Tab-separated table of N, CA, C and O in Angstrom:
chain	number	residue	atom	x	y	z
A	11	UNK	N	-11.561	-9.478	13.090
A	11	UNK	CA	-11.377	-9.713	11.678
A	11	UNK	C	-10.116	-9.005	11.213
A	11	UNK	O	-9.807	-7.872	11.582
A	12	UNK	N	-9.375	-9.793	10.334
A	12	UNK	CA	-8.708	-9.064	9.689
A	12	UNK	C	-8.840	-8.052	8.377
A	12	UNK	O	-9.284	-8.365	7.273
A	13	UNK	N	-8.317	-6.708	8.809
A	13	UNK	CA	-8.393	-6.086	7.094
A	13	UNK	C	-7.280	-5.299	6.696
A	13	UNK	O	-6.361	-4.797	7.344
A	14	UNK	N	-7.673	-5.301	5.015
A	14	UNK	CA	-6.341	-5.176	4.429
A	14	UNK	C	-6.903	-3.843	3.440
A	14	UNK	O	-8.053	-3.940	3.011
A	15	UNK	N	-6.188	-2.751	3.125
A	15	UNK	CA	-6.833	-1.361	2.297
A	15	UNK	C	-5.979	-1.130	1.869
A	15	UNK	O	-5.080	-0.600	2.521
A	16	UNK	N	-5.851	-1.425	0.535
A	16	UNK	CA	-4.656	-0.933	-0.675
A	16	UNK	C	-5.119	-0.340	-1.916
A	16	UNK	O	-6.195	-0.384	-2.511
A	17	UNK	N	-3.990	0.233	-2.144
A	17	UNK	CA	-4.140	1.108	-3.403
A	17	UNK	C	-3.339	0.548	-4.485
A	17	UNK	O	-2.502	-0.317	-4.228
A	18	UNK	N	-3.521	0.959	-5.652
A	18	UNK	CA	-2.056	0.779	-6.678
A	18	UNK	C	-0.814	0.627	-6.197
A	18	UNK	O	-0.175	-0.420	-6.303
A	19	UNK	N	-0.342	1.824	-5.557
A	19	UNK	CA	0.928	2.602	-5.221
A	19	UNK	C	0.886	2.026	-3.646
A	19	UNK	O	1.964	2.240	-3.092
A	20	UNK	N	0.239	1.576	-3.076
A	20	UNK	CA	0.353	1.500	-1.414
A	20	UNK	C	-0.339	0.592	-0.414
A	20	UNK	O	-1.549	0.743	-0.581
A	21	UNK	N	-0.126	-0.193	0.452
A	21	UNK	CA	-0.631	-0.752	1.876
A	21	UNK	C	-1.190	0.561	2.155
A	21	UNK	O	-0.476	1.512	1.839
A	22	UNK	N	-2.472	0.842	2.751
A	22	UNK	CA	-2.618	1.947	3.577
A	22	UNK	C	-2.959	1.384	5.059
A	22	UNK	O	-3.012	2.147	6.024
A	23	UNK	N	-3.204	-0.119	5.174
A	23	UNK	CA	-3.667	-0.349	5.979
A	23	UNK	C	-4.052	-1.795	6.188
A	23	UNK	O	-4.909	-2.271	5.443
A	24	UNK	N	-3.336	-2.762	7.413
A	24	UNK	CA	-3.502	-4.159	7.782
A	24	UNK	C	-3.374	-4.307	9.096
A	24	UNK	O	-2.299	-3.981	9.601
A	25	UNK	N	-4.560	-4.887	10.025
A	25	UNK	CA	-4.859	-4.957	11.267
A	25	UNK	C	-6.182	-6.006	11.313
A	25	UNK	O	-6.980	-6.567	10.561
A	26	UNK	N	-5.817	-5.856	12.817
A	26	UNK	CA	-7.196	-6.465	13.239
A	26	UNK	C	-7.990	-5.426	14.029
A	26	UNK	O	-7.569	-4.611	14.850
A	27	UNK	N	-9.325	-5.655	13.566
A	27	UNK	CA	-10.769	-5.084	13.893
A	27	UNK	C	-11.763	-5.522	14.201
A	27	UNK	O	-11.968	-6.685	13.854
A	28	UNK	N	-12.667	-4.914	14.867
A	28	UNK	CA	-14.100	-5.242	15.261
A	28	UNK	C	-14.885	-5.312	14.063
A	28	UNK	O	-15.483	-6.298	13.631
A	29	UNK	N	-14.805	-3.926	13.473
A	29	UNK	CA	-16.040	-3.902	12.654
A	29	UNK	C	-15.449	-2.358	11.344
A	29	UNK	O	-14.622	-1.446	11.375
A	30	UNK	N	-16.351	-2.811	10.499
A	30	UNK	CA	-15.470	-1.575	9.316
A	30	UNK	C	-16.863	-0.704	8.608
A	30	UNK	O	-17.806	-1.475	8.430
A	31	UNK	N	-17.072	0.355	8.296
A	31	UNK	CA	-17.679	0.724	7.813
A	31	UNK	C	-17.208	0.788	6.115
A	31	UNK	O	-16.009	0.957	5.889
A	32	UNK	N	-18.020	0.671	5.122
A	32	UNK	CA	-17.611	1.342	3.810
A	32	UNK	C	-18.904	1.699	2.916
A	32	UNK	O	-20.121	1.529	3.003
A	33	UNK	N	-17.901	2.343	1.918
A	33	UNK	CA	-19.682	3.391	1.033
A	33	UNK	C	-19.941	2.075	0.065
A	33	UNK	O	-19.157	1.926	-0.873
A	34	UNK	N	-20.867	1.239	0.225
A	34	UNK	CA	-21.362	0.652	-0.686
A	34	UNK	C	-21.672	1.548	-1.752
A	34	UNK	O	-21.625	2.773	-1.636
A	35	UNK	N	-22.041	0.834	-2.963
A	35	UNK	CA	-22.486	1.356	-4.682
A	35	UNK	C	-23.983	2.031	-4.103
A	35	UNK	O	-24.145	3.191	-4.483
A	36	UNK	N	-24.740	1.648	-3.514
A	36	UNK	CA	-26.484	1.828	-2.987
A	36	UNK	C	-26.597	2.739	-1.647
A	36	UNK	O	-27.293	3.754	-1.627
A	37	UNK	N	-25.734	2.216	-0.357
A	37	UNK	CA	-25.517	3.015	0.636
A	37	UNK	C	-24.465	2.492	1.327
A	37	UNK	O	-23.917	1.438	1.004
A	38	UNK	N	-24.122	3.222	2.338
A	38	UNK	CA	-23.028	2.352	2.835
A	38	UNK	C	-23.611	1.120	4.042
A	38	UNK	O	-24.699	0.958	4.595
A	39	UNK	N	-22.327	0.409	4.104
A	39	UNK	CA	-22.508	-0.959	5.039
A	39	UNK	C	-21.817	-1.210	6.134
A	39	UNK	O	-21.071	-0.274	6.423
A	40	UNK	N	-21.787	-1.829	6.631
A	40	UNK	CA	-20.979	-2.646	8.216
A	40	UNK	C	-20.881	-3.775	8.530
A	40	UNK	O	-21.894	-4.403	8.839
A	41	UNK	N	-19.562	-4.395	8.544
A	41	UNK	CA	-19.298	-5.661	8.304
A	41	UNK	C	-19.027	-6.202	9.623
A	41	UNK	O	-18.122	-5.461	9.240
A	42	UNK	N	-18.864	-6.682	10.706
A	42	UNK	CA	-18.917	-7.349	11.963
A	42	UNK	C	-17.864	-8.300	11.912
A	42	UNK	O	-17.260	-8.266	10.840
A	43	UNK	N	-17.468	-9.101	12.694
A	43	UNK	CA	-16.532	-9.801	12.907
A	43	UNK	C	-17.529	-11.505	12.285
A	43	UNK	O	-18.742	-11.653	12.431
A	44	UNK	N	-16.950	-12.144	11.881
A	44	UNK	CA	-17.417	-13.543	11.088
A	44	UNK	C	-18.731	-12.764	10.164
A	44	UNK	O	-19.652	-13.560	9.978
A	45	UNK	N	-18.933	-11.641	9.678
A	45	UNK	CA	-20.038	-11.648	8.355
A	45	UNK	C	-19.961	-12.677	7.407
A	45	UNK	O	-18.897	-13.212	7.095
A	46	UNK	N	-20.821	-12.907	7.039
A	46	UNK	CA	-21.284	-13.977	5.869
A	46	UNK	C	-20.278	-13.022	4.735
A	46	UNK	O	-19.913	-11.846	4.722
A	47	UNK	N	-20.057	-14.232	3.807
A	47	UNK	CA	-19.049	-13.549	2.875
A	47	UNK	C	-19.709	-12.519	1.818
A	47	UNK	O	-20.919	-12.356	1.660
A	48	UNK	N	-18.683	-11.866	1.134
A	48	UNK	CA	-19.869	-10.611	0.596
A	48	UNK	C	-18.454	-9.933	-0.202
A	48	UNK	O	-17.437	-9.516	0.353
A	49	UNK	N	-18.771	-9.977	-1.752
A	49	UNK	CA	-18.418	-8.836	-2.941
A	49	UNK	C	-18.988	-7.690	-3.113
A	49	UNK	O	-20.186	-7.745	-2.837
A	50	UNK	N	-18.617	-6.632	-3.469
A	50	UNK	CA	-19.352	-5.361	-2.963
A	50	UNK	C	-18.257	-4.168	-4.167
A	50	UNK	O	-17.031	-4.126	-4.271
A	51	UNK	N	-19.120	-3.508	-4.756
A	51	UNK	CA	-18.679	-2.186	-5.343
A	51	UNK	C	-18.381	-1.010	-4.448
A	51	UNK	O	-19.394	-0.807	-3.779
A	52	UNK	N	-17.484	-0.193	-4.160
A	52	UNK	CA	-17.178	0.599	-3.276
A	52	UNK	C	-17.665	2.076	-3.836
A	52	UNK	O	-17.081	2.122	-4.919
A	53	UNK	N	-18.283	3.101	-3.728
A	53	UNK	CA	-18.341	4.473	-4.377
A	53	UNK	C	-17.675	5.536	-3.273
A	53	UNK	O	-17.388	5.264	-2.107
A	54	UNK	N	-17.495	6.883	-3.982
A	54	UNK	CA	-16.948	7.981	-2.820
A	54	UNK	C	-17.773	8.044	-1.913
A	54	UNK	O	-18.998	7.929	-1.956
A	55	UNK	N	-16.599	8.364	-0.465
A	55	UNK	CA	-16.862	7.923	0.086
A	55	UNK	C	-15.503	7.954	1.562
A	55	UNK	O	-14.373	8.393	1.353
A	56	UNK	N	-15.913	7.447	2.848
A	56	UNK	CA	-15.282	6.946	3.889
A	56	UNK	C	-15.227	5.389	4.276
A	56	UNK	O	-16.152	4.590	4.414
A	57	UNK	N	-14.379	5.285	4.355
A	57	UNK	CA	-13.780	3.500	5.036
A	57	UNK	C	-13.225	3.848	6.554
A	57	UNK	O	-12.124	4.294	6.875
A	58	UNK	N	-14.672	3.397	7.611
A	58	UNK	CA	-14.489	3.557	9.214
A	58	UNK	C	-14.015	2.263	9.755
A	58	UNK	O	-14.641	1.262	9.406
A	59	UNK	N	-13.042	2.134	10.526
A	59	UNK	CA	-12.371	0.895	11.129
A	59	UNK	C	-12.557	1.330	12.306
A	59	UNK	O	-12.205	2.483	12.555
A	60	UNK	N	-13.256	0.384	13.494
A	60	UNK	CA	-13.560	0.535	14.884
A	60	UNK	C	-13.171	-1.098	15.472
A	60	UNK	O	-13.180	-2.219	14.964
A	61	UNK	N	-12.863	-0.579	16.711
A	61	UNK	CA	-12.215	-1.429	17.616
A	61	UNK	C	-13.247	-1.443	19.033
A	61	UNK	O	-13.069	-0.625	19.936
A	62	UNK	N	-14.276	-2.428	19.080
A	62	UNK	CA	-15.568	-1.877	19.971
A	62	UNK	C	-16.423	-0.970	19.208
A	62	UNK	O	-16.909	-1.006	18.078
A	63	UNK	N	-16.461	-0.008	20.344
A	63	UNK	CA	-17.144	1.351	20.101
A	63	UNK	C	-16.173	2.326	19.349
A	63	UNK	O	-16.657	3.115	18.537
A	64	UNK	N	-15.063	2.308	19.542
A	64	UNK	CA	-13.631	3.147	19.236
A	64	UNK	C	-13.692	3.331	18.043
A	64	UNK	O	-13.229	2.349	17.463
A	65	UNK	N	-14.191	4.456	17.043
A	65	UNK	CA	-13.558	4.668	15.562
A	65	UNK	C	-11.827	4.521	15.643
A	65	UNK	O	-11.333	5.437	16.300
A	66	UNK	N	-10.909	3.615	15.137
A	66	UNK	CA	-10.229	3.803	15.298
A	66	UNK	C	-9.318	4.829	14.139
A	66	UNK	O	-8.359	5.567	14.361
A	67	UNK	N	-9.845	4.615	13.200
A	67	UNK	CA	-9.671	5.483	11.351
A	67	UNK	C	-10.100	5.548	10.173
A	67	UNK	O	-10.647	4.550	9.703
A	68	UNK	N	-9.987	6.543	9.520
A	68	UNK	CA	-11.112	7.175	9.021
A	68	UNK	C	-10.108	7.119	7.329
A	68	UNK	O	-9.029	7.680	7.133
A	69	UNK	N	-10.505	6.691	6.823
A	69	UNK	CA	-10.270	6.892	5.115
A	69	UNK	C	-10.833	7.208	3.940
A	69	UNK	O	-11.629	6.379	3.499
A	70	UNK	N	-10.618	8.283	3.245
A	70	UNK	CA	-11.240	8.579	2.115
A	70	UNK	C	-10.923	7.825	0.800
A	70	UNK	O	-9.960	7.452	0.131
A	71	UNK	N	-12.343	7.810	0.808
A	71	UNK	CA	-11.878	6.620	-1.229
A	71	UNK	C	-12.802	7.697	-1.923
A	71	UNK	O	-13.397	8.694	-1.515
A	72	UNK	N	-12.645	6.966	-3.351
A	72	UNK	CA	-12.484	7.753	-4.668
A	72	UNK	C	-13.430	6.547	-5.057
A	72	UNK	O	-14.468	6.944	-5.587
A	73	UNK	N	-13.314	4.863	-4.898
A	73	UNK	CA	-14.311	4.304	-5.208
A	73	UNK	C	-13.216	3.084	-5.230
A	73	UNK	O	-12.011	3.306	-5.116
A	74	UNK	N	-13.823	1.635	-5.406
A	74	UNK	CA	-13.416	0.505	-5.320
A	74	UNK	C	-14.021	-0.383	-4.917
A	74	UNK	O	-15.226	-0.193	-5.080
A	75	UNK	N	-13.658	-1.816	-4.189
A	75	UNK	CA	-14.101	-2.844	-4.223
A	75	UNK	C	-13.764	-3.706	-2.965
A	75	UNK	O	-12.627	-3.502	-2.540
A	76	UNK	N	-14.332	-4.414	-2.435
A	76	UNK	CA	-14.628	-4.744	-1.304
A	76	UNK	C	-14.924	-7.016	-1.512
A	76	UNK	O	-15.778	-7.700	-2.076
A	77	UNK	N	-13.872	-7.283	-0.823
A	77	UNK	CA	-14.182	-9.009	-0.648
A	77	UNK	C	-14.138	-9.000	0.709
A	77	UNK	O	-13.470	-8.243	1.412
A	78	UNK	N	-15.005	-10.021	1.114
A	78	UNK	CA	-14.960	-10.275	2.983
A	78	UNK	C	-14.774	-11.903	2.490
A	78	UNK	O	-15.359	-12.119	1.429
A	79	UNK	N	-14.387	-12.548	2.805
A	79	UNK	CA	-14.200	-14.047	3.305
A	79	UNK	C	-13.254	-14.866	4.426
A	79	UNK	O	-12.083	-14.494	4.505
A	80	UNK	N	-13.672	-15.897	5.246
A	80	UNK	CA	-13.166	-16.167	6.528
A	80	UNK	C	-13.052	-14.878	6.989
A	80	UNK	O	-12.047	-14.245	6.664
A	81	UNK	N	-13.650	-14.511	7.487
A	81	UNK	CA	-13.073	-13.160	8.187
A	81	UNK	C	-12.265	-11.979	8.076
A	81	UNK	O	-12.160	-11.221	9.040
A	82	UNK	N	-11.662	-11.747	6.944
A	82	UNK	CA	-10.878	-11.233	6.345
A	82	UNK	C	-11.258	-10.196	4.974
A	82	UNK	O	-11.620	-10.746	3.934
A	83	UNK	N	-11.179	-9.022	5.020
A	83	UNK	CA	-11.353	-8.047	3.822
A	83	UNK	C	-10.263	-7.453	3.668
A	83	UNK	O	-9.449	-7.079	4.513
A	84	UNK	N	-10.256	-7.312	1.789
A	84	UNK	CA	-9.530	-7.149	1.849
A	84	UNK	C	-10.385	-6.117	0.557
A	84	UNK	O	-10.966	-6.491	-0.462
A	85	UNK	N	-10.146	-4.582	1.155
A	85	UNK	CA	-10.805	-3.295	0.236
A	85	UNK	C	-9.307	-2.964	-0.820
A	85	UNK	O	-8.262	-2.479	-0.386
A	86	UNK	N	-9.507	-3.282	-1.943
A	86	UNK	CA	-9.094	-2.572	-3.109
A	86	UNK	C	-9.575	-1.026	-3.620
A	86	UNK	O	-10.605	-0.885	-4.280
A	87	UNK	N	-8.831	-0.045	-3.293
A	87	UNK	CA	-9.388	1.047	-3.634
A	87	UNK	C	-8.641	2.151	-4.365
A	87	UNK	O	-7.461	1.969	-4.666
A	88	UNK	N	-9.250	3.265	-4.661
A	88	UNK	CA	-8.918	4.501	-5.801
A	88	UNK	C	-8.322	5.484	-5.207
A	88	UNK	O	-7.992	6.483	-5.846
């Protein structure tokens, strides 16, 4: 899957991945490669990007928002 993690001020981040962790509004989630599509409130929190088993990086948010469609997210964040 592709994902995309921006800020106001910045790209922090566009690649391809296995699988992403983020802090949902309720708890956090894990999105897989082809997930069903999905809008999502982001709270503080970590955004995990893994490649396999491999954490590949680790990001701190402040809070934001989360679209998955075709394969592709793209996290808007604080």
């Amino acid at each position: 899957m592709t994902v995309e993690i921006l800020t106001p001020e910045a790209l922090l981040f566009k690649g391809e991945v296995t699988g992403v962790t983020v802090p949902g509004a309720k708890a956090p989630f894990q999105l897989l490669d082809h997930h069903a599509p999905i809008i999502s409130i982001l709270t503080s929190g970590e955004i995990k990007l893994y490649e396999g088993k491999k954490e590949l990086k680790t990001i701190a948010i402040t809070g934001g928002t989360i679209e998955f469609n075709n394969n592709k997210a793209v996290i808007l964040v604080e």
